[in-house]
């Protein structure tokens, strides 16, 4: 199953980008062996519209354009359903095993996601009750993808 990770906002060079790179690299090798890859990581520019609703709509159009090849979309949103790492791993495996060719996971910008993205999504997940900056959300997602792969592979990285 191919993966598209589309996120609004660009990470600057520094610790967040380095940590993201570390988990992206770890997941790439293990994920591919498990049928979870390759992964296309895409950064989209934040909208410069004057009001939040317009920014969300413009970013939604860009996210949906970048993910149009996906059969399924998962939206990360603070109003989404929280999942344990184990449940996230099982969801990825189920989508893969059901024959999903491409799965997209989207992360909105500082104003969140427009309803159009949430409506297009198979499911909406939350990374937790606290609001995270979109750059940090990307790092958490990368780590959780790697963790999911280790769970599916029976690797000891995930201990519960």
mmCIF file of C-alpha atoms in Angstrom:
data_model
loop_
_atom_site.group_PDB
_atom_site.id
_atom_site.type_symbol
_atom_site.label_atom_id
_atom_site.label_comp_id
_atom_site.label_asym_id
_atom_site.label_seq_id
_atom_site.Cartn_x
_atom_site.Cartn_y
_atom_site.Cartn_z
ATOM 1 C CA UNK A 1 0.000 0.000 0.000
ATOM 2 C CA UNK A 2 1.471 3.314 -1.055
ATOM 3 C CA UNK A 3 1.210 6.191 1.399
ATOM 4 C CA UNK A 4 0.849 9.895 0.802
ATOM 5 C CA UNK A 5 1.460 12.169 3.766
ATOM 6 C CA UNK A 6 0.272 15.656 2.845
ATOM 7 C CA UNK A 7 0.773 18.433 5.370
ATOM 8 C CA UNK A 8 0.149 22.152 5.250
ATOM 9 C CA UNK A 9 3.188 24.191 6.208
ATOM 10 C CA UNK A 10 6.878 23.840 5.607
ATOM 11 C CA UNK A 11 9.288 22.693 8.269
ATOM 12 C CA UNK A 12 12.393 24.811 8.682
ATOM 13 C CA UNK A 13 15.775 23.183 9.019
ATOM 14 C CA UNK A 14 16.447 22.256 12.609
ATOM 15 C CA UNK A 15 15.534 19.724 15.280
ATOM 16 C CA UNK A 16 11.959 19.073 14.072
ATOM 17 C CA UNK A 17 13.097 18.357 10.506
ATOM 18 C CA UNK A 18 15.954 16.164 11.769
ATOM 19 C CA UNK A 19 13.654 14.125 13.989
ATOM 20 C CA UNK A 20 11.100 13.809 11.190
ATOM 21 C CA UNK A 21 13.851 12.567 8.892
ATOM 22 C CA UNK A 22 14.982 9.994 11.433
ATOM 23 C CA UNK A 23 11.510 8.448 11.752
ATOM 24 C CA UNK A 24 10.826 8.714 8.010
ATOM 25 C CA UNK A 25 14.014 6.738 7.310
ATOM 26 C CA UNK A 26 13.254 4.125 9.968
ATOM 27 C CA UNK A 27 9.739 3.624 8.648
ATOM 28 C CA UNK A 28 10.754 3.532 4.970
ATOM 29 C CA UNK A 29 12.791 0.333 5.246
ATOM 30 C CA UNK A 30 10.567 -1.559 7.650
ATOM 31 C CA UNK A 31 7.312 -0.304 6.149
ATOM 32 C CA UNK A 32 8.283 -1.405 2.651
ATOM 33 C CA UNK A 33 8.919 -4.960 3.882
ATOM 34 C CA UNK A 34 5.436 -4.937 5.432
ATOM 35 C CA UNK A 35 3.731 -3.633 2.294
ATOM 36 C CA UNK A 36 3.431 -0.094 3.705
ATOM 37 C CA UNK A 37 5.300 2.010 1.227
ATOM 38 C CA UNK A 38 6.741 3.771 -0.516
ATOM 39 C CA UNK A 39 5.749 6.993 1.206
ATOM 40 C CA UNK A 40 5.424 10.338 -0.568
ATOM 41 C CA UNK A 41 5.886 13.127 1.992
ATOM 42 C CA UNK A 42 4.412 16.366 0.674
ATOM 43 C CA UNK A 43 4.585 19.835 2.192
ATOM 44 C CA UNK A 44 2.024 22.382 1.009
ATOM 45 C CA UNK A 45 2.317 26.127 1.446
ATOM 46 C CA UNK A 46 0.026 27.760 3.975
ATOM 47 C CA UNK A 47 -2.685 29.918 2.455
ATOM 48 C CA UNK A 48 -2.214 33.658 2.716
ATOM 49 C CA UNK A 49 -5.942 34.459 2.576
ATOM 50 C CA UNK A 50 -7.203 37.185 4.900
ATOM 51 C CA UNK A 51 -9.587 35.089 7.018
ATOM 52 C CA UNK A 52 -9.394 31.637 8.599
ATOM 53 C CA UNK A 53 -12.317 30.101 6.686
ATOM 54 C CA UNK A 54 -10.853 31.132 3.342
ATOM 55 C CA UNK A 55 -7.414 29.815 4.385
ATOM 56 C CA UNK A 56 -8.934 26.454 5.364
ATOM 57 C CA UNK A 57 -10.823 26.246 2.052
ATOM 58 C CA UNK A 58 -7.728 27.035 -0.038
ATOM 59 C CA UNK A 59 -5.626 24.555 1.935
ATOM 60 C CA UNK A 60 -8.386 21.929 1.607
ATOM 61 C CA UNK A 61 -8.350 22.296 -2.164
ATOM 62 C CA UNK A 62 -4.576 21.836 -2.193
ATOM 63 C CA UNK A 63 -4.719 18.811 0.133
ATOM 64 C CA UNK A 64 -7.464 17.136 -1.887
ATOM 65 C CA UNK A 65 -5.574 17.781 -5.120
ATOM 66 C CA UNK A 66 -2.418 16.183 -3.712
ATOM 67 C CA UNK A 67 -4.337 13.154 -2.442
ATOM 68 C CA UNK A 68 -6.588 12.505 -5.433
ATOM 69 C CA UNK A 69 -4.668 9.285 -6.254
ATOM 70 C CA UNK A 70 -5.582 7.815 -2.859
ATOM 71 C CA UNK A 71 -8.416 5.333 -2.457
ATOM 72 C CA UNK A 72 -8.672 6.245 1.229
ATOM 73 C CA UNK A 73 -7.883 9.395 3.220
ATOM 74 C CA UNK A 74 -7.260 9.701 6.938
ATOM 75 C CA UNK A 75 -7.530 13.238 8.285
ATOM 76 C CA UNK A 76 -5.672 14.257 11.425
ATOM 77 C CA UNK A 77 -7.785 16.707 13.360
ATOM 78 C CA UNK A 78 -8.201 17.668 17.009
ATOM 79 C CA UNK A 79 -11.873 16.622 16.799
ATOM 80 C CA UNK A 80 -10.952 13.186 15.512
ATOM 81 C CA UNK A 81 -11.075 9.833 17.219
ATOM 82 C CA UNK A 82 -8.072 9.002 19.385
ATOM 83 C CA UNK A 83 -6.517 5.586 18.730
ATOM 84 C CA UNK A 84 -3.916 3.628 20.611
ATOM 85 C CA UNK A 85 -0.720 2.822 18.734
ATOM 86 C CA UNK A 86 -1.857 -0.809 18.555
ATOM 87 C CA UNK A 87 -5.236 0.178 17.062
ATOM 88 C CA UNK A 88 -3.534 2.488 14.540
ATOM 89 C CA UNK A 89 -1.248 -0.363 13.459
ATOM 90 C CA UNK A 90 -4.235 -2.684 13.084
ATOM 91 C CA UNK A 91 -6.103 -0.084 11.020
ATOM 92 C CA UNK A 92 -3.140 0.291 8.641
ATOM 93 C CA UNK A 93 -2.822 -3.479 8.310
ATOM 94 C CA UNK A 94 -6.560 -3.848 7.651
ATOM 95 C CA UNK A 95 -6.520 -1.188 4.928
ATOM 96 C CA UNK A 96 -3.456 -2.829 3.352
ATOM 97 C CA UNK A 97 -4.996 -6.298 3.560
ATOM 98 C CA UNK A 98 -8.277 -5.070 2.057
ATOM 99 C CA UNK A 99 -6.337 -4.015 -1.036
ATOM 100 C CA UNK A 100 -6.132 -0.259 -0.561
ATOM 101 C CA UNK A 101 -3.603 0.754 -3.205
ATOM 102 C CA UNK A 102 -2.866 4.221 -1.846
ATOM 103 C CA UNK A 103 -3.685 5.703 1.536
ATOM 104 C CA UNK A 104 -3.334 9.416 2.199
ATOM 105 C CA UNK A 105 -2.929 10.940 5.635
ATOM 106 C CA UNK A 106 -3.470 14.693 5.783
ATOM 107 C CA UNK A 107 -2.468 17.314 8.332
ATOM 108 C CA UNK A 108 -4.012 20.757 8.161
ATOM 109 C CA UNK A 109 -2.414 24.085 8.889
ATOM 110 C CA UNK A 110 -2.717 26.355 11.931
ATOM 111 C CA UNK A 111 -6.417 27.006 11.218
ATOM 112 C CA UNK A 112 -7.281 23.313 11.020
ATOM 113 C CA UNK A 113 -9.063 21.390 8.283
ATOM 114 C CA UNK A 114 -12.010 22.519 6.218
ATOM 115 C CA UNK A 115 -15.142 20.347 6.313
ATOM 116 C CA UNK A 116 -14.426 19.280 2.716
ATOM 117 C CA UNK A 117 -11.334 17.381 3.855
ATOM 118 C CA UNK A 118 -13.018 15.804 6.870
ATOM 119 C CA UNK A 119 -15.954 14.766 4.638
ATOM 120 C CA UNK A 120 -13.612 13.176 2.087
ATOM 121 C CA UNK A 121 -11.825 11.189 4.774
ATOM 122 C CA UNK A 122 -12.508 7.568 5.616
ATOM 123 C CA UNK A 123 -11.888 8.538 9.214
ATOM 124 C CA UNK A 124 -10.668 11.482 11.235
ATOM 125 C CA UNK A 125 -8.079 10.764 13.904
ATOM 126 C CA UNK A 126 -6.678 12.818 16.737
ATOM 127 C CA UNK A 127 -3.083 12.573 17.909
ATOM 128 C CA UNK A 128 -4.289 13.547 21.378
ATOM 129 C CA UNK A 129 -6.374 16.059 23.270
ATOM 130 C CA UNK A 130 -3.682 18.738 23.183
ATOM 131 C CA UNK A 131 -3.269 20.948 20.139
ATOM 132 C CA UNK A 132 0.077 20.418 18.409
ATOM 133 C CA UNK A 133 1.858 22.719 15.984
ATOM 134 C CA UNK A 134 1.576 21.187 12.515
ATOM 135 C CA UNK A 135 5.331 20.557 12.345
ATOM 136 C CA UNK A 136 5.315 18.622 15.586
ATOM 137 C CA UNK A 137 2.181 16.746 14.484
ATOM 138 C CA UNK A 138 4.169 15.582 11.454
ATOM 139 C CA UNK A 139 6.943 14.267 13.707
ATOM 140 C CA UNK A 140 4.413 12.470 15.937
ATOM 141 C CA UNK A 141 2.762 10.931 12.865
ATOM 142 C CA UNK A 142 6.126 9.756 11.502
ATOM 143 C CA UNK A 143 6.977 8.164 14.846
ATOM 144 C CA UNK A 144 3.553 6.494 15.034
ATOM 145 C CA UNK A 145 3.952 5.118 11.503
ATOM 146 C CA UNK A 146 7.299 3.645 12.521
ATOM 147 C CA UNK A 147 5.777 2.322 15.760
ATOM 148 C CA UNK A 148 2.898 0.760 13.795
ATOM 149 C CA UNK A 149 5.383 -0.983 11.530
ATOM 150 C CA UNK A 150 7.324 -2.318 14.524
ATOM 151 C CA UNK A 151 4.084 -3.591 16.061
ATOM 152 C CA UNK A 152 3.132 -5.361 12.832
ATOM 153 C CA UNK A 153 6.638 -6.809 12.510
ATOM 154 C CA UNK A 154 6.721 -8.015 16.125
ATOM 155 C CA UNK A 155 9.745 -5.804 16.788
ATOM 156 C CA UNK A 156 10.486 -4.933 20.447
ATOM 157 C CA UNK A 157 10.453 -1.131 19.859
ATOM 158 C CA UNK A 158 6.824 -1.066 20.983
ATOM 159 C CA UNK A 159 6.514 -2.429 24.488
ATOM 160 C CA UNK A 160 2.986 -1.491 25.261
#
